Amino acid sequence: MPTIKLYHFMKDTNRNIAIVCGGDSSEHDVSLRSAQGLYSFFDKERYNVYIVDIKRHDWHVCLDNGDTARIDKNDFSFTYEGKKVVFDYAYITIHGTPGENGVLQGYFDLIELPYSTSGVLVEALTFDKFVLNNYLRGFGVRVADSMLIRYGYEELVSDDEIEERIGMPCFVKPAADGSSFGVSKVTCKDQLAPAIRKAMLESPTVMVESYLKGVEISQGCYKTKEKNVVLPATEVVTKNEYFDYDAKYNGQVEEITPARLAPETAERVAKLTSHIYDILHCNGIIRVDYIITQGIGSDGKSCDKINMLEVNTTPGMTVTSFIPQQVRAAGLDMTEVLSEIVENQFD
């Protein structure tokens, strides 16, 4: 964790920004890396920036002298050497609960503190992949076929039923958590039971999803009162079985920005990303992941089919993460983008 300069406590024109990281999921340490990236991007001349690490009941801010100060949950402030710091804005970069499922957003709503993500309903909806996919399907968004299995009710769905409906290979993943842990690619039904048990270590609900063979891409988007920005998509190329933890965080992947898509397909993906943002009434930066498969169009000719995988409302923010890559590829400055997102809550 980087040490953060403890700014003077006198009232000034700078907003106090809390980069809220950590959380209670397996991606706690990944979140800390995103916090470090965000801290490096924020305009320190304009904002007083602090990193707040939360895990279970331990909420604290890290100070430059190595000390930590406890967060007062009554108003999300902290006191150090008899002086109190009250935050003006929370930039949430938690991957998993409680920052990606609406829990923390509900708390910030109660104390009336502006924050960077979408609201409670949107966060809860996007956190559950199965619910989100079925919701967006109602708006005409193409998604893979899937089935839901709940902890304690596994016997309601047999391996034979899964194989018949979903087919092999397929993916087994936690339905309500991040996408880095607990995911398995299953090639035969004998592998289903252990894959489901593995996923249930991360979430009490598990999604079994049909396998789509194609090009995986990811695209960021943010909107303010003044502008709608859809960033260039990133193509994900890995020799691993799929885009797993090692591919994401240990460099076992090639990331190509902008993605190598036909211009017409790139335009369709960008429009869909913007449309999904509006359907969900998102706030701040989101990232939508897709698989581009080959199919047959209404004219009988081969065409690209756009399949949505998931919507990430707290995307990774390390220097090498997708969003900073895409911001650079768009010719934008990450520092300015963050300032636009923050100030959009106050204008």
Coordinates of C-alpha atoms in Angstrom, one line a residue:
M1 CA 0.0 0.0 0.0
P2 CA 1.5 3.4 -0.9
T3 CA 1.9 6.0 1.8
I4 CA -0.4 9.0 1.3
K5 CA 0.6 12.5 2.0
L6 CA -1.5 13.9 4.9
Y7 CA -2.8 17.1 3.6
H8 CA -3.3 20.1 5.9
F9 CA -6.6 20.1 7.7
M10 CA -7.6 23.7 7.2
K11 CA -10.6 24.3 5.0
D12 CA -9.5 25.0 1.4
T13 CA -10.9 24.8 -2.1
N14 CA -9.7 21.3 -2.8
R15 CA -12.2 18.4 -2.5
N16 CA -11.2 15.5 -0.2
I17 CA -11.3 12.3 -2.3
A18 CA -11.4 8.9 -0.8
I19 CA -10.2 6.1 -3.0
V20 CA -12.1 3.2 -1.4
C21 CA -10.5 -0.2 -1.9
G22 CA -10.1 -3.6 -0.4
G23 CA -13.4 -5.3 0.2
D24 CA -14.3 -8.8 1.4
S25 CA -13.9 -10.9 -1.7
S26 CA -10.9 -12.9 -3.0
E27 CA -10.0 -9.9 -5.2
H28 CA -9.1 -7.8 -2.1
D29 CA -5.4 -7.5 -3.2
V30 CA -6.4 -6.8 -6.8
S31 CA -8.4 -3.9 -5.5
L32 CA -5.4 -2.5 -3.7
R33 CA -3.5 -2.4 -7.0
S34 CA -6.3 -0.5 -8.6
A35 CA -6.3 2.0 -5.7
Q36 CA -2.6 2.6 -6.3
G37 CA -3.2 3.2 -10.0
L38 CA -6.0 5.6 -9.3
Y39 CA -3.9 7.5 -6.8
S40 CA -1.2 7.9 -9.4
F41 CA -3.8 9.3 -11.9
F42 CA -5.6 11.8 -9.7
D43 CA -4.8 15.5 -10.0
K44 CA -3.1 16.2 -6.6
E45 CA -3.2 20.0 -7.3
R46 CA -6.9 19.9 -7.5
Y47 CA -7.8 17.2 -4.9
N48 CA -6.7 16.0 -1.5
V49 CA -6.5 12.2 -2.2
Y50 CA -6.5 9.5 0.4
I51 CA -6.7 5.7 0.1
V52 CA -9.2 4.0 2.4
D53 CA -8.9 0.3 2.9
I54 CA -11.9 -1.5 4.1
K55 CA -12.2 -5.2 5.0
R56 CA -15.0 -6.6 7.2
H57 CA -15.2 -4.2 10.2
D58 CA -11.7 -2.7 9.7
W59 CA -12.0 0.6 7.8
H60 CA -9.0 2.8 7.9
V61 CA -7.1 5.4 6.0
C62 CA -3.3 5.1 5.4
L63 CA -1.2 8.1 6.2
D64 CA 2.2 9.2 5.0
N65 CA 4.0 8.6 8.2
G66 CA 3.0 4.9 8.3
D67 CA 0.1 5.5 10.7
T68 CA -3.5 4.5 10.0
A69 CA -6.6 6.3 11.2
R70 CA -9.9 4.6 11.8
I71 CA -12.8 5.6 9.6
D72 CA -15.8 6.9 11.6
K73 CA -18.7 5.1 9.9
N74 CA -21.2 7.7 11.2
D75 CA -20.1 10.1 8.5
F76 CA -17.2 8.4 6.7
S77 CA -14.6 10.7 8.2
F78 CA -11.4 10.3 10.2
T79 CA -9.6 12.1 12.9
Y80 CA -5.9 12.4 13.3
E81 CA -4.0 14.3 16.0
G82 CA -7.3 15.9 17.1
K83 CA -8.2 17.2 13.6
K84 CA -11.1 15.8 11.6
V85 CA -11.1 15.2 7.8
V86 CA -14.5 14.9 6.1
F87 CA -14.6 13.4 2.6
D88 CA -16.4 15.1 -0.3
Y89 CA -16.4 12.2 -2.7
A90 CA -15.7 8.4 -2.7
Y91 CA -14.1 6.8 -5.7
I92 CA -15.0 3.1 -5.3
T93 CA -12.5 0.6 -6.7
I94 CA -13.6 -2.6 -4.8
H95 CA -13.9 -5.7 -6.9
G96 CA -16.6 -7.7 -5.2
T97 CA -18.6 -7.2 -2.1
P98 CA -19.4 -4.6 -0.6
G99 CA -18.3 -2.1 -3.3
E100 CA -19.6 -3.8 -6.4
N101 CA -23.0 -5.1 -5.3
G102 CA -24.7 -2.0 -4.0
V103 CA -24.0 -2.5 -0.3
L104 CA -21.5 0.3 0.0
Q105 CA -23.5 2.5 -2.3
G106 CA -26.5 2.2 0.0
Y107 CA -24.3 3.3 2.9
F108 CA -23.0 6.3 1.0
D109 CA -26.6 7.2 -0.1
L110 CA -27.6 7.2 3.6
I111 CA -24.9 9.7 4.6
E112 CA -25.3 11.6 1.4
L113 CA -21.8 11.2 0.1
P114 CA -21.3 11.3 -3.7
Y115 CA -19.6 8.3 -5.3
S116 CA -18.1 7.1 -8.6
T117 CA -20.2 4.1 -9.4
S118 CA -23.8 3.5 -10.3
G119 CA -26.6 3.3 -7.7
V120 CA -27.7 0.5 -5.4
L121 CA -30.1 -1.2 -7.9
V122 CA -27.7 -1.1 -10.8
E123 CA -24.8 -2.4 -8.8
A124 CA -26.9 -5.3 -7.4
L125 CA -28.1 -6.1 -10.9
T126 CA -24.7 -6.0 -12.6
F127 CA -23.1 -8.0 -9.8
D128 CA -25.3 -11.0 -10.5
K129 CA -24.3 -12.2 -13.9
F130 CA -27.3 -14.5 -14.4
V131 CA -29.8 -11.9 -13.4
L132 CA -28.1 -9.2 -15.5
N133 CA -27.9 -11.4 -18.6
N134 CA -31.6 -12.3 -18.5
Y135 CA -32.5 -8.6 -17.8
L136 CA -30.5 -7.4 -20.8
R137 CA -31.8 -10.2 -23.0
G138 CA -35.2 -8.5 -22.6
F139 CA -33.8 -5.4 -24.3
G140 CA -32.5 -7.5 -27.3
V141 CA -28.9 -7.9 -26.1
R142 CA -27.5 -11.2 -27.2
V143 CA -26.1 -13.3 -24.4
A144 CA -25.0 -16.9 -24.0
D145 CA -27.5 -19.5 -22.7
S146 CA -27.1 -20.2 -19.0
M147 CA -28.6 -22.1 -16.0
L148 CA -28.5 -21.1 -12.3
I149 CA -27.6 -23.4 -9.5
R150 CA -28.2 -22.4 -5.8
Y151 CA -26.3 -23.7 -2.8
G152 CA -28.3 -26.4 -1.1
Y153 CA -30.4 -27.0 -4.1
E154 CA -27.8 -28.6 -6.4
E155 CA -29.9 -31.7 -6.9
L156 CA -32.7 -29.8 -8.7
V157 CA -30.5 -29.6 -11.8
S158 CA -28.8 -32.9 -12.9
D159 CA -25.5 -33.1 -14.9
D160 CA -27.5 -34.7 -17.7
E161 CA -29.9 -31.7 -17.9
I162 CA -26.9 -29.3 -18.0
E163 CA -25.2 -31.3 -20.7
E164 CA -28.4 -31.5 -22.8
R165 CA -29.3 -27.8 -22.5
I166 CA -26.0 -26.0 -22.2
G167 CA -23.8 -28.5 -24.0
M168 CA -20.1 -29.1 -23.7
P169 CA -17.7 -27.4 -23.3
C170 CA -19.2 -24.9 -20.9
F171 CA -18.2 -22.4 -18.2
V172 CA -19.0 -22.7 -14.6
K173 CA -18.6 -19.5 -12.7
P174 CA -19.8 -17.7 -9.5
A175 CA -23.0 -15.8 -10.5
A176 CA -22.6 -13.1 -7.9
D177 CA -18.9 -12.2 -7.6
G178 CA -15.9 -11.2 -9.7
S179 CA -14.7 -13.2 -12.7
S180 CA -11.2 -13.9 -11.6
F181 CA -11.8 -16.7 -9.0
G182 CA -13.9 -19.8 -9.0
V183 CA -14.3 -20.1 -12.8
S184 CA -13.8 -23.4 -14.6
K185 CA -14.0 -24.5 -18.2
V186 CA -15.8 -27.8 -18.2
T187 CA -15.3 -30.2 -21.1
C188 CA -17.4 -33.2 -19.9
K189 CA -20.2 -33.7 -17.4
D190 CA -18.0 -35.6 -14.9
Q191 CA -16.2 -32.3 -14.3
L192 CA -19.4 -30.4 -13.4
A193 CA -19.7 -31.3 -9.8
P194 CA -16.2 -30.3 -8.7
A195 CA -16.5 -27.1 -10.8
I196 CA -19.7 -26.2 -9.1
R197 CA -18.2 -26.8 -5.7
K198 CA -15.2 -24.6 -6.6
A199 CA -17.5 -21.8 -7.8
M200 CA -19.6 -22.0 -4.6
L201 CA -16.6 -21.2 -2.5
E202 CA -16.9 -17.7 -4.0
S203 CA -20.7 -17.4 -4.3
P204 CA -23.8 -19.2 -3.1
T205 CA -25.2 -19.0 -6.7
V206 CA -23.4 -20.5 -9.7
M207 CA -24.0 -19.9 -13.3
V208 CA -23.4 -22.6 -15.9
E209 CA -22.9 -20.9 -19.2
S210 CA -22.6 -22.2 -22.8
Y211 CA -19.2 -21.9 -24.4
L212 CA -18.9 -19.3 -27.2
K213 CA -15.9 -19.6 -29.6
G214 CA -14.8 -16.3 -30.9
V215 CA -12.8 -13.1 -30.3
E216 CA -13.0 -11.7 -26.7
I217 CA -13.1 -7.9 -26.4
S218 CA -13.7 -5.4 -23.7
Q219 CA -14.9 -1.8 -24.1
G220 CA -15.0 1.1 -21.6
C221 CA -17.6 3.9 -21.5
Y222 CA -18.4 6.9 -19.4
K223 CA -20.9 9.7 -19.7
T224 CA -21.2 13.2 -18.1
K225 CA -23.7 16.0 -18.5
E226 CA -21.5 17.3 -21.3
K227 CA -20.3 14.3 -23.2
N228 CA -20.8 10.6 -24.0
V229 CA -17.5 8.7 -24.4
V230 CA -17.1 5.2 -25.7
L231 CA -13.5 4.2 -25.6
P232 CA -11.7 2.0 -28.1
A233 CA -12.2 -1.7 -27.5
T234 CA -9.4 -4.0 -26.4
E235 CA -8.9 -7.4 -27.9
V236 CA -7.9 -10.1 -25.5
V237 CA -5.6 -12.8 -26.8
T238 CA -4.4 -15.6 -24.5
K239 CA -3.0 -19.1 -24.9
N240 CA -4.7 -20.1 -21.6
E241 CA -8.0 -22.0 -21.7
Y242 CA -9.8 -18.6 -21.1
F243 CA -9.1 -15.2 -19.7
D244 CA -8.4 -16.4 -16.2
Y245 CA -6.6 -14.8 -13.2
D246 CA -3.1 -15.5 -14.6
A247 CA -4.0 -14.0 -18.0
K248 CA -5.5 -10.9 -16.3
Y249 CA -2.9 -10.2 -13.6
N250 CA 0.3 -12.3 -14.4
G251 CA 0.8 -11.2 -18.0
Q252 CA -0.3 -14.4 -19.7
V253 CA -2.2 -12.4 -22.3
E254 CA -1.8 -10.1 -25.3
E255 CA -4.0 -7.0 -25.1
I256 CA -4.5 -5.2 -28.4
T257 CA -6.1 -1.7 -28.3
P258 CA -7.9 -0.8 -30.5
A259 CA -9.3 -4.3 -31.2
R260 CA -8.8 -5.8 -34.6
L261 CA -12.5 -5.6 -35.6
A262 CA -14.1 -4.7 -39.0
P263 CA -15.1 -1.0 -38.9
E264 CA -18.8 -1.9 -39.1
T265 CA -18.5 -4.4 -36.2
A266 CA -16.5 -1.9 -34.1
E267 CA -19.2 0.7 -34.7
R268 CA -22.0 -1.8 -33.7
V269 CA -20.1 -2.8 -30.5
A270 CA -19.6 0.9 -29.6
K271 CA -23.3 1.6 -30.1
L272 CA -24.3 -1.4 -28.0
T273 CA -21.9 -0.4 -25.2
S274 CA -23.5 3.1 -25.1
H275 CA -27.0 1.5 -25.2
I276 CA -26.2 -0.8 -22.3
Y277 CA -24.9 2.2 -20.3
D278 CA -28.2 4.0 -20.9
I279 CA -30.4 0.9 -20.3
L280 CA -28.9 0.5 -16.8
H281 CA -28.6 4.2 -16.0
C282 CA -25.0 3.8 -15.2
N283 CA -22.7 6.4 -13.6
G284 CA -18.9 6.8 -13.9
I285 CA -16.8 4.4 -15.9
I286 CA -18.0 1.0 -16.8
R287 CA -16.5 -1.8 -18.9
V288 CA -18.5 -4.3 -21.0
D289 CA -17.0 -7.6 -22.1
Y290 CA -18.0 -9.4 -25.3
I291 CA -17.4 -12.4 -27.4
I292 CA -17.6 -11.8 -31.1
T293 CA -18.7 -15.0 -32.9
Q294 CA -19.4 -15.9 -36.5
G295 CA -23.0 -16.4 -37.6
I296 CA -25.3 -16.0 -40.6
G297 CA -27.1 -12.8 -41.1
S298 CA -30.6 -12.2 -42.5
D299 CA -29.1 -12.0 -46.0
G300 CA -27.7 -15.5 -45.7
K301 CA -24.1 -14.2 -45.5
S302 CA -21.5 -14.7 -42.7
C303 CA -21.5 -11.9 -40.2
D304 CA -20.1 -11.0 -36.7
K305 CA -22.4 -11.7 -33.8
I306 CA -21.9 -9.6 -30.7
N307 CA -22.5 -11.6 -27.5
M308 CA -22.3 -9.7 -24.1
L309 CA -20.5 -11.5 -21.3
E310 CA -20.7 -9.1 -18.4
V311 CA -20.8 -5.5 -17.3
N312 CA -18.1 -4.4 -14.9
T313 CA -19.0 -1.2 -12.9
T314 CA -15.7 -1.1 -11.0
P315 CA -13.1 -1.9 -13.7
G316 CA -9.5 -2.4 -12.8
M317 CA -7.5 0.8 -12.7
T318 CA -3.8 -0.2 -12.6
V319 CA -1.6 1.6 -15.2
T320 CA -1.8 -1.5 -17.5
S321 CA -5.6 -2.2 -17.0
F322 CA -8.0 -2.0 -19.9
I323 CA -9.5 1.4 -19.1
P324 CA -6.2 3.3 -18.8
Q325 CA -5.1 1.6 -22.0
Q326 CA -8.2 2.6 -23.8
V327 CA -8.1 6.2 -22.5
R328 CA -4.6 6.5 -23.9
A329 CA -5.6 5.0 -27.2
A330 CA -8.5 7.5 -27.4
G331 CA -5.9 10.4 -27.0
L332 CA -7.4 11.3 -23.7
D333 CA -5.7 11.9 -20.4
M334 CA -6.6 9.7 -17.4
T335 CA -6.2 12.5 -14.9
E336 CA -8.6 14.7 -16.8
V337 CA -11.1 11.9 -17.2
L338 CA -11.2 11.3 -13.5
S339 CA -11.7 15.0 -12.8
E340 CA -14.6 15.0 -15.3
I341 CA -16.2 12.1 -13.5
V342 CA -15.8 13.6 -10.1
E343 CA -17.0 17.1 -11.0
N344 CA -20.0 15.7 -12.9
Q345 CA -21.5 14.9 -9.4
F346 CA -21.2 18.5 -8.3
D347 CA -22.0 20.7 -11.4

